[in-house]
Short mmCIF file of C-alpha atoms in Angstrom, two decimals:
data_model
loop_
_atom_site.label_atom_id
_atom_site.label_comp_id
_atom_site.label_asym_id
_atom_site.label_seq_id
_atom_site.Cartn_x
_atom_site.Cartn_y
_atom_site.Cartn_z
CA MET S 1 117.08 141.34 62.38
CA SER S 2 113.58 142.38 61.72
CA ALA S 3 112.36 146.02 62.06
CA GLU S 4 110.21 144.84 65.08
CA ALA S 5 113.39 143.60 66.76
CA THR S 6 115.14 146.95 66.09
CA THR S 7 112.33 148.89 67.74
CA ALA S 8 111.81 146.52 70.69
CA ALA S 9 112.88 147.14 74.13
CA ALA S 10 114.18 143.49 74.53
CA THR S 11 114.25 140.15 72.42
CA VAL S 12 113.34 136.90 73.69
CA PHE S 13 114.88 133.72 71.86
CA VAL S 14 112.16 131.17 72.23
CA GLU S 15 113.29 127.64 71.46
CA MET S 16 111.74 124.51 73.14
CA ASP S 17 112.00 121.08 71.88
CA GLU S 18 108.35 120.05 72.52
CA PRO S 19 105.84 121.64 70.17
CA TYR S 20 103.10 121.79 72.80
CA VAL S 21 105.24 123.96 75.01
CA GLN S 22 106.71 126.18 72.01
CA GLU S 23 103.23 127.19 70.78
CA ILE S 24 101.95 128.11 74.17
CA LEU S 25 105.06 130.14 74.84
CA LEU S 26 105.00 131.86 71.54
CA ALA S 27 101.21 132.90 72.05
CA ALA S 28 102.06 134.29 75.52
CA PHE S 29 104.97 136.44 74.26
CA ALA S 30 102.83 137.65 71.18
CA LYS S 31 100.80 139.78 73.68
CA TYR S 32 103.87 141.97 74.28
CA SER S 33 104.64 142.81 70.70
CA PRO S 34 106.16 145.13 69.44
CA LEU S 35 107.64 145.97 72.90
CA LEU S 36 109.24 142.56 73.12
CA ALA S 37 110.62 140.86 69.94
CA VAL S 38 110.55 137.08 69.53
CA GLN S 39 113.18 135.22 67.87
CA THR S 40 113.22 131.38 67.22
CA THR S 41 116.21 130.81 65.01
CA GLY S 42 119.47 132.58 64.14
CA PRO S 43 122.19 134.08 66.36
CA ALA S 44 121.11 135.70 69.44
CA THR S 45 122.60 139.16 69.29
CA ALA S 46 120.32 141.53 70.89
CA SER S 47 121.55 143.99 73.56
CA ARG S 48 118.80 143.03 75.88
CA LEU S 49 118.02 139.30 75.30
CA MET S 50 116.49 136.44 77.10
CA HIS S 51 117.00 132.84 76.46
CA TRP S 52 113.79 130.84 76.97
CA ARG S 53 115.35 127.68 75.72
CA GLU S 54 116.19 124.12 76.62
CA TYR S 55 118.90 124.26 79.37
CA GLU S 56 121.73 123.02 77.31
CA LYS S 57 121.10 125.58 74.52
CA ILE S 58 121.31 128.65 76.88
CA ASP S 59 124.37 130.77 76.49
CA TRP S 60 125.53 130.36 80.14
CA ASP S 61 128.56 132.42 79.75
CA ALA S 62 126.77 135.41 78.40
CA VAL S 63 124.14 135.06 81.25
CA HIS S 64 126.99 134.97 83.83
CA ARG S 65 128.84 137.81 82.60
CA SER S 66 125.95 140.27 81.56
CA THR S 67 123.38 142.14 83.44
CA THR S 68 121.25 142.35 80.25
CA THR S 69 121.19 138.80 79.17
CA PHE S 70 118.54 136.63 80.96
CA ALA S 71 117.67 132.96 81.29
CA SER S 72 114.66 130.87 81.78
CA ALA S 73 116.54 128.50 84.11
CA PHE S 74 118.91 128.83 87.00
CA CYS S 75 122.29 127.49 86.09
CA ILE S 76 123.07 125.71 89.40
CA ARG S 77 119.97 123.92 91.00
CA LYS S 78 120.95 120.47 91.57
CA GLY S 79 120.11 121.07 95.30
CA LEU S 80 116.59 121.05 94.33
CA ILE S 81 115.91 118.84 91.41
CA ARG S 82 118.35 115.98 92.31
CA LYS S 83 116.41 113.94 94.85
CA ALA S 84 119.39 113.07 96.91
CA GLN S 85 120.70 116.46 97.12
CA MET S 86 117.30 117.88 98.04
CA SER S 87 116.80 115.31 100.61
CA PHE S 88 120.32 116.31 102.31
CA ASN S 89 119.53 119.87 102.05
CA ILE S 90 116.19 119.38 103.62
CA LYS S 91 117.65 117.49 106.59
CA LEU S 92 120.30 120.03 107.36
CA PHE S 93 117.33 122.65 107.34
CA VAL S 94 115.14 120.70 109.77
CA ALA S 95 118.19 120.05 111.96
CA LYS S 96 118.53 123.82 112.40
CA ASN S 97 114.76 124.45 112.34
CA PRO S 98 112.97 121.53 114.17
CA ASP S 99 109.60 123.22 113.95
CA SER S 100 109.71 123.32 110.21
CA ILE S 101 106.83 121.51 108.36
CA LEU S 102 109.33 119.80 106.49
CA LYS S 103 109.77 117.54 109.39
CA THR S 104 106.52 115.89 108.59
CA GLY S 105 105.72 117.25 105.05
CA VAL S 106 108.29 114.96 103.33
CA PRO S 107 108.44 111.20 103.49
CA GLU S 108 111.22 109.81 105.39
CA THR S 109 114.19 109.60 102.86
CA TRP S 110 117.48 107.88 102.59
CA ILE S 111 120.19 108.48 100.15
CA PHE S 112 121.32 105.04 98.57
CA GLU S 113 124.51 104.59 96.58
CA LEU S 114 125.63 101.32 95.10
CA ASP S 115 128.07 100.41 92.26
CA ASP S 116 127.23 96.85 92.27
CA VAL S 117 124.66 94.43 93.94
CA TYR S 118 127.52 92.58 95.47
CA TYR S 119 127.91 95.63 97.87
CA LEU S 120 124.34 95.72 98.85
CA ASP S 121 125.14 94.99 102.63
CA GLU S 122 127.43 97.96 102.75
CA ALA S 123 125.08 100.29 101.10
CA LEU S 124 122.23 99.13 103.42
CA MET S 125 124.28 99.94 106.55
CA GLU S 126 123.84 103.61 105.61
CA CYS S 127 120.06 103.26 105.81
CA TYR S 128 119.86 100.61 108.43
CA GLU S 129 116.07 101.59 109.11
CA VAL S 130 115.08 100.35 105.71
CA GLU S 131 116.90 96.98 106.42
CA ASP S 132 115.15 96.86 109.78
CA GLY S 133 111.78 97.43 108.11
CA MET S 134 112.30 94.69 105.56
CA ARG S 135 113.40 92.18 108.25
CA ALA S 136 110.37 93.06 110.36
CA ASN S 137 108.30 92.38 107.27
CA GLU S 138 109.42 88.62 107.14
CA GLY S 139 106.84 87.49 109.67
CA ILE S 140 103.91 89.41 108.05
CA ASP S 141 102.00 87.32 105.47
CA ASP S 142 99.70 90.01 104.18
CA PRO S 143 101.86 92.22 101.94
CA ARG S 144 99.33 95.21 102.59
CA LEU S 145 100.37 95.16 106.41
CA ARG S 146 104.13 95.29 105.77
CA GLU S 147 106.26 98.39 105.61
CA GLN S 148 106.93 99.44 102.13
CA PHE S 149 109.49 101.53 100.59
CA ILE S 150 110.08 103.15 97.12
CA LEU S 151 113.28 103.20 95.21
CA LYS S 152 113.91 106.21 92.85
CA PRO S 153 116.87 107.12 90.81
CA SER S 154 118.21 110.52 92.05
CA LEU S 155 118.51 112.01 88.58
CA THR S 156 115.54 110.82 86.55
CA GLY S 157 111.85 111.68 86.20
CA ARG S 158 108.50 110.76 84.58
CA GLY S 159 108.42 107.58 86.57
CA ALA S 160 111.42 106.01 85.06
CA GLY S 161 113.23 103.43 87.17
CA ILE S 162 110.83 103.62 90.08
CA TYR S 163 110.01 100.53 92.25
CA VAL S 164 108.18 99.57 95.31
CA PHE S 165 109.61 97.00 97.53
CA ASP S 166 108.97 95.44 100.99
CA THR S 167 111.57 92.61 101.27
CA ARG S 168 115.26 92.36 100.89
CA GLU S 169 114.75 89.49 98.22
CA ARG S 170 112.74 91.68 96.04
CA LEU S 171 115.06 94.75 96.48
CA GLU S 172 118.02 92.61 95.37
CA SER S 173 116.06 91.20 92.35
CA LEU S 174 115.24 94.76 91.31
CA LEU S 175 118.69 96.03 91.35
CA GLU S 176 120.11 92.91 89.65
CA ARG S 177 117.59 93.53 86.79
CA GLU S 178 118.80 97.29 86.64
CA PHE S 179 122.42 96.33 86.66
CA GLU S 180 121.68 93.62 83.82
CA SER S 181 120.17 96.58 81.89
CA ASP S 182 123.27 98.56 82.40
CA ASP S 183 125.40 95.73 80.85
CA GLU S 184 123.22 95.33 77.85
CA ASP S 185 122.68 99.16 77.37
CA GLY S 186 126.35 100.31 78.23
CA ASP S 187 127.07 101.78 74.87
CA ALA S 188 123.96 103.93 74.82
CA ASP S 189 124.25 107.78 74.86
CA ALA S 190 124.57 109.08 78.28
CA ASP S 191 121.95 111.84 77.69
CA GLU S 192 119.46 109.42 76.52
CA ASP S 193 120.15 107.30 79.56
CA GLN S 194 119.47 110.13 81.79
CA GLU S 195 116.32 110.98 80.21
CA SER S 196 114.85 107.50 79.98
CA GLY S 197 116.17 106.14 83.27
CA GLN S 198 116.59 102.72 81.87
CA ALA S 199 120.30 102.34 81.88
CA VAL S 200 121.91 102.45 85.39
CA SER S 201 125.41 103.25 84.10
CA GLN S 202 124.75 106.86 84.63
CA ILE S 203 122.69 106.29 87.94
CA ARG S 204 124.79 105.24 90.98
CA GLU S 205 122.76 107.31 93.37
CA TRP S 206 119.17 106.70 94.46
CA VAL S 207 116.88 107.57 97.18
CA ILE S 208 114.74 105.30 99.26
CA GLN S 209 111.53 106.83 100.64
CA ARG S 210 109.17 105.39 103.00
CA TYR S 211 106.29 104.42 100.82
CA ILE S 212 102.82 106.30 101.66
CA ASN S 213 100.81 103.02 101.42
CA ARG S 214 97.66 104.55 102.74
CA PRO S 215 97.02 107.33 100.29
CA LEU S 216 93.86 109.52 100.10
CA LEU S 217 91.46 107.53 98.03
CA LEU S 218 88.20 109.28 96.91
CA PRO S 219 85.20 107.04 95.85
CA LYS S 220 83.95 109.48 93.29
CA HIS S 221 87.25 109.15 91.55
CA GLY S 222 87.35 105.28 91.52
CA ASN S 223 89.39 105.05 94.69
CA ARG S 224 92.46 105.38 92.62
CA LYS S 225 95.82 106.71 94.00
CA PHE S 226 96.61 110.22 92.76
CA HIS S 227 99.36 112.73 93.22
CA LEU S 228 99.17 116.51 92.80
CA ARG S 229 101.19 118.48 90.18
CA VAL S 230 102.02 121.94 91.61
CA TYR S 231 103.63 124.43 89.19
CA VAL S 232 106.02 126.74 90.84
CA LEU S 233 107.85 129.95 89.60
CA ALA S 234 111.12 130.99 90.95
CA ALA S 235 112.26 134.49 89.88
CA GLY S 236 115.59 136.46 90.45
CA ASN S 237 117.21 136.39 93.83
CA LEU S 238 114.81 134.83 95.04
CA ASP S 239 110.95 135.16 94.88
CA VAL S 240 108.91 131.90 94.70
CA TYR S 241 105.29 131.80 93.55
CA VAL S 242 102.68 128.76 93.59
CA TYR S 243 100.27 128.75 90.61
CA ARG S 244 96.90 128.02 92.17
CA HIS S 245 95.57 125.74 89.51
CA ILE S 246 96.99 122.45 90.65
CA LEU S 247 96.42 119.30 88.79
CA ALA S 248 95.60 115.90 90.03
CA LEU S 249 96.89 112.91 88.11
CA PHE S 250 95.34 109.44 88.65
CA ALA S 251 96.54 105.98 88.36
CA PRO S 252 94.28 104.06 85.88
CA ARG S 253 93.54 101.01 88.30
CA PRO S 254 91.85 101.25 91.81
CA TYR S 255 94.56 101.00 94.51
CA ALA S 256 92.93 98.91 97.16
CA GLU S 257 92.64 95.84 94.72
CA SER S 258 96.36 95.96 94.04
CA ALA S 259 97.79 97.43 97.19
CA GLY S 260 99.59 94.26 97.86
CA ASN S 261 100.73 93.66 94.31
CA LEU S 262 103.81 95.84 94.14
CA ASP S 263 104.41 94.94 90.40
CA ASP S 264 100.99 96.48 89.39
CA GLN S 265 102.45 99.73 88.46
CA ARG S 266 98.90 100.74 87.11
CA ALA S 267 97.76 100.96 90.54
CA HIS S 268 100.89 102.30 92.33
CA LEU S 269 102.25 104.80 89.67
CA THR S 270 100.25 108.01 88.90
CA ASN S 271 102.56 109.39 86.04
CA THR S 272 100.47 110.08 82.92
CA CYS S 273 103.38 109.81 80.84
CA LEU S 274 103.49 106.00 81.55
CA GLN S 275 99.83 105.67 81.27
CA ALA S 276 99.70 107.43 77.79
CA GLN S 277 101.31 104.23 76.35
CA LEU S 278 98.40 101.81 77.61
CA GLU S 279 95.63 100.72 75.60
CA GLY S 280 92.43 102.59 76.24
CA PHE S 281 94.09 105.59 78.02
CA ASP S 282 91.62 108.20 78.76
CA GLU S 283 93.28 111.67 79.43
CA SER S 284 90.05 113.24 80.79
CA ASP S 285 89.95 110.31 83.35
CA ALA S 286 93.64 110.70 84.22
CA VAL S 287 94.04 114.44 84.75
CA ARG S 288 91.86 116.40 86.85
CA LEU S 289 91.77 119.86 88.74
CA PHE S 290 92.62 119.83 92.27
CA TRP S 291 90.01 122.36 93.30
CA ASP S 292 87.28 120.06 91.60
CA LEU S 293 88.16 116.97 93.78
CA ASP S 294 85.41 115.48 95.78
CA LEU S 295 86.53 117.24 99.02
CA ASP S 296 84.87 120.06 100.97
CA ARG S 297 86.38 123.48 100.48
CA GLY S 298 87.74 123.66 103.90
CA LYS S 299 89.90 120.53 103.31
CA LEU S 300 91.05 121.75 99.82
CA ASP S 301 91.99 125.03 101.43
CA GLY S 302 93.90 123.26 104.17
CA ILE S 303 95.81 121.25 101.61
CA PHE S 304 96.73 124.22 99.68
CA ASP S 305 98.06 125.87 102.77
CA GLN S 306 100.26 122.83 103.56
CA ILE S 307 101.63 122.93 100.02
CA CYS S 308 102.62 126.60 100.43
CA ARG S 309 104.07 126.07 103.78
CA ILE S 310 106.14 123.12 102.52
CA LEU S 311 107.41 125.08 99.37
CA SER S 312 108.14 127.95 101.32
CA ASP S 313 110.61 125.95 103.66
CA THR S 314 111.96 123.94 100.82
CA PHE S 315 113.27 127.13 99.13
CA ALA S 316 114.46 128.24 102.34
CA ALA S 317 116.36 124.92 102.87
CA VAL S 318 117.88 124.96 99.38
CA SER S 319 118.69 128.51 98.94
CA ASN S 320 120.90 128.27 102.06
CA GLU S 321 123.24 125.95 100.18
CA SER S 322 124.97 127.93 97.55
CA THR S 323 127.22 125.04 96.24
CA SER S 324 123.94 123.22 95.13
CA PHE S 325 121.53 126.10 94.43
CA GLN S 326 122.42 129.70 93.16
CA ALA S 327 119.48 132.12 92.40
CA TRP S 328 121.01 134.45 89.84
CA ALA S 329 119.28 137.82 89.60
CA ASN S 330 118.81 137.66 85.80
CA CYS S 331 117.27 134.21 85.90
CA ILE S 332 113.66 132.87 86.28
CA GLU S 333 112.66 129.18 86.25
CA GLN S 334 109.46 127.02 86.08
CA PHE S 335 109.29 123.98 88.28
CA GLY S 336 106.77 121.06 88.77
CA PHE S 337 106.45 119.83 92.22
CA ASP S 338 104.84 116.43 93.03
CA PHE S 339 102.76 115.97 96.29
CA LEU S 340 100.87 112.94 97.61
CA LEU S 341 97.98 113.23 100.01
CA ASP S 342 97.86 110.53 102.82
CA GLU S 343 94.43 109.24 104.13
CA ASP S 344 94.28 112.17 106.67
CA CYS S 345 94.74 114.60 104.01
CA ASN S 346 98.26 115.50 104.94
CA ALA S 347 100.28 116.87 101.98
CA LEU S 348 103.87 115.09 101.40
CA MET S 349 106.27 116.49 99.00
CA LEU S 350 107.74 113.78 96.72
CA GLU S 351 110.10 115.62 94.29
CA ALA S 352 110.84 118.66 92.27
CA ASN S 353 111.22 118.69 88.54
CA ALA S 354 112.92 121.16 86.33
CA TYR S 355 111.49 121.81 82.74
CA PRO S 356 108.28 119.92 83.88
CA ASP S 357 106.58 117.70 81.23
CA PHE S 358 103.76 120.21 80.62
CA LYS S 359 102.43 117.90 77.78
CA GLN S 360 101.13 115.44 80.36
CA THR S 361 98.50 117.97 81.25
CA GLY S 362 96.86 117.05 77.65
CA ASP S 363 94.62 119.09 75.69
CA GLY S 364 91.52 119.03 77.88
CA LEU S 365 93.27 121.18 80.56
CA LYS S 366 95.72 123.03 78.31
CA SER S 367 94.29 126.14 79.79
CA VAL S 368 96.10 125.49 83.06
CA VAL S 369 99.48 125.41 81.23
CA GLU S 370 98.47 128.45 79.13
CA GLY S 371 97.63 130.30 82.33
CA PHE S 372 100.79 129.33 84.12
CA MET S 373 102.89 130.35 80.93
CA ALA S 374 101.13 133.66 80.77
CA ALA S 375 101.93 134.43 84.36
CA SER S 376 105.47 133.35 84.02
CA VAL S 377 105.93 135.63 80.86
CA ALA S 378 104.29 138.49 82.74
CA THR S 379 106.73 137.88 85.68
CA ALA S 380 109.76 137.82 83.43
CA ALA S 381 108.78 140.94 81.53
CA ASP S 382 108.06 142.85 84.70
CA ALA S 383 111.13 141.59 86.91
CA LEU S 384 113.66 141.25 84.10
CA LEU S 385 113.00 142.50 80.56
CA LEU S 386 111.19 145.70 80.86
CA LYS S 387 111.74 149.03 82.76
CA ASP S 388 108.60 150.62 84.43
CA ALA S 389 108.80 153.64 82.05
CA GLU S 390 108.62 151.28 79.09
CA VAL S 391 105.26 149.69 80.15
CA PRO S 392 102.17 151.38 79.08
CA GLY S 393 99.16 151.56 81.36
CA GLU S 394 96.99 148.87 79.41
CA LEU S 395 100.02 146.46 79.36
CA ARG S 396 100.41 146.93 82.95
CA LEU S 397 96.90 145.98 83.54
CA MET S 398 97.30 142.90 81.38
CA MET S 399 100.42 141.74 83.30
CA ASP S 400 98.92 142.18 86.52
CA ALA S 401 95.75 140.21 85.49
CA ASP S 402 97.94 137.34 84.20
CA ARG S 403 99.58 137.09 87.51
CA THR S 404 96.42 137.00 89.56
CA ASP S 405 96.72 133.17 90.23
CA LEU S 406 100.30 133.26 91.31
CA VAL S 407 100.67 132.92 95.20
CA LYS S 408 103.90 134.15 96.62
CA VAL S 409 105.21 131.83 99.24
CA PHE S 410 108.94 132.68 99.76
CA SER S 411 111.17 135.69 99.30
CA ARG S 412 114.82 135.52 100.22
CA ASN S 413 114.78 139.37 101.09
CA ASP S 414 111.79 139.05 103.42
CA ALA S 415 110.73 136.80 106.16
CA ARG S 416 108.86 133.58 105.11
CA GLN S 417 105.88 134.60 103.33
CA TRP S 418 103.74 131.53 104.38
#
């Protein structure tokens, strides 16, 4: 143990797999030296210790047993990050709170479970509205006028295994392709399957959402479809903050030209992790700042207000279900929420991601990630790691300044914030 560690008030074990994130985190914690010691290797033995590590590397037994061991994730949060579980929790909440913005702020969603394509008829009986929509599409020649749906594995992210469909034939074909992939990759490592989303052997649960086929398109930005990546910080038991610097992630191809071609993922899917593999990828054209979009300030403010209200009720919904979400007082976690805007500037929440892929922000807007990390570290230091008497005045001013762009939207101990 270093001399710095012996005099520090607390130690933070920082160990992230992605160098992009590790570098930014270490820089954020460096501002607290020597009050906070940083450790990247070796045994974690400090009496006041925080694990800022990949989920599977956190010592959950110590976090659960000790009030002086902290973690950068909540142990139980599948009710938020698994699409099917979150959909279920939101439906329960809306049933009890019919005036909630979640009634209109989330696309209509159905949980879809299937073990084999042979049982597709039975599976569709649980989401008959989808089957009715596909049947109604049979008489519509123009695909742009049909009801469209999007199929998403409940467990995966980064655009893996996502398909848009509008007919029974197309859905069945997509599922057959996925189950064939399952047979070919059956011996693949389960963790790799979950991460890549390509093998269905670990994915028996999907959600089907009504596809937003009239998204907001901005001529100045090439009439390309885009989604918003909103960084959210949840702390303790339970305060939730939205980071004001939202990102807009654009598809590479104009939407209108391919709206009817559901196979053209370059028009329909906006994940930059998929685009980065394409020839000619331009990071500066794919990732923009929300507040710089070609919309007047009143509309931008209105969209931000919707996002905050939706997130407030989302955390109210999931925090009520203790079997699938537990906010431990000694934990803090960063999430990435994805939103889509329809042509009337209505915000719709698509999904929540734990351990968001910060690297997709790229180098051009790296300052957004740096700012969010600084705000998260300041919150962890203030709420978990340091006692008030240990924080000198200058450090207190820095911590407050680093959290300026965090907007509190929910607190379990108070009425809804938004």
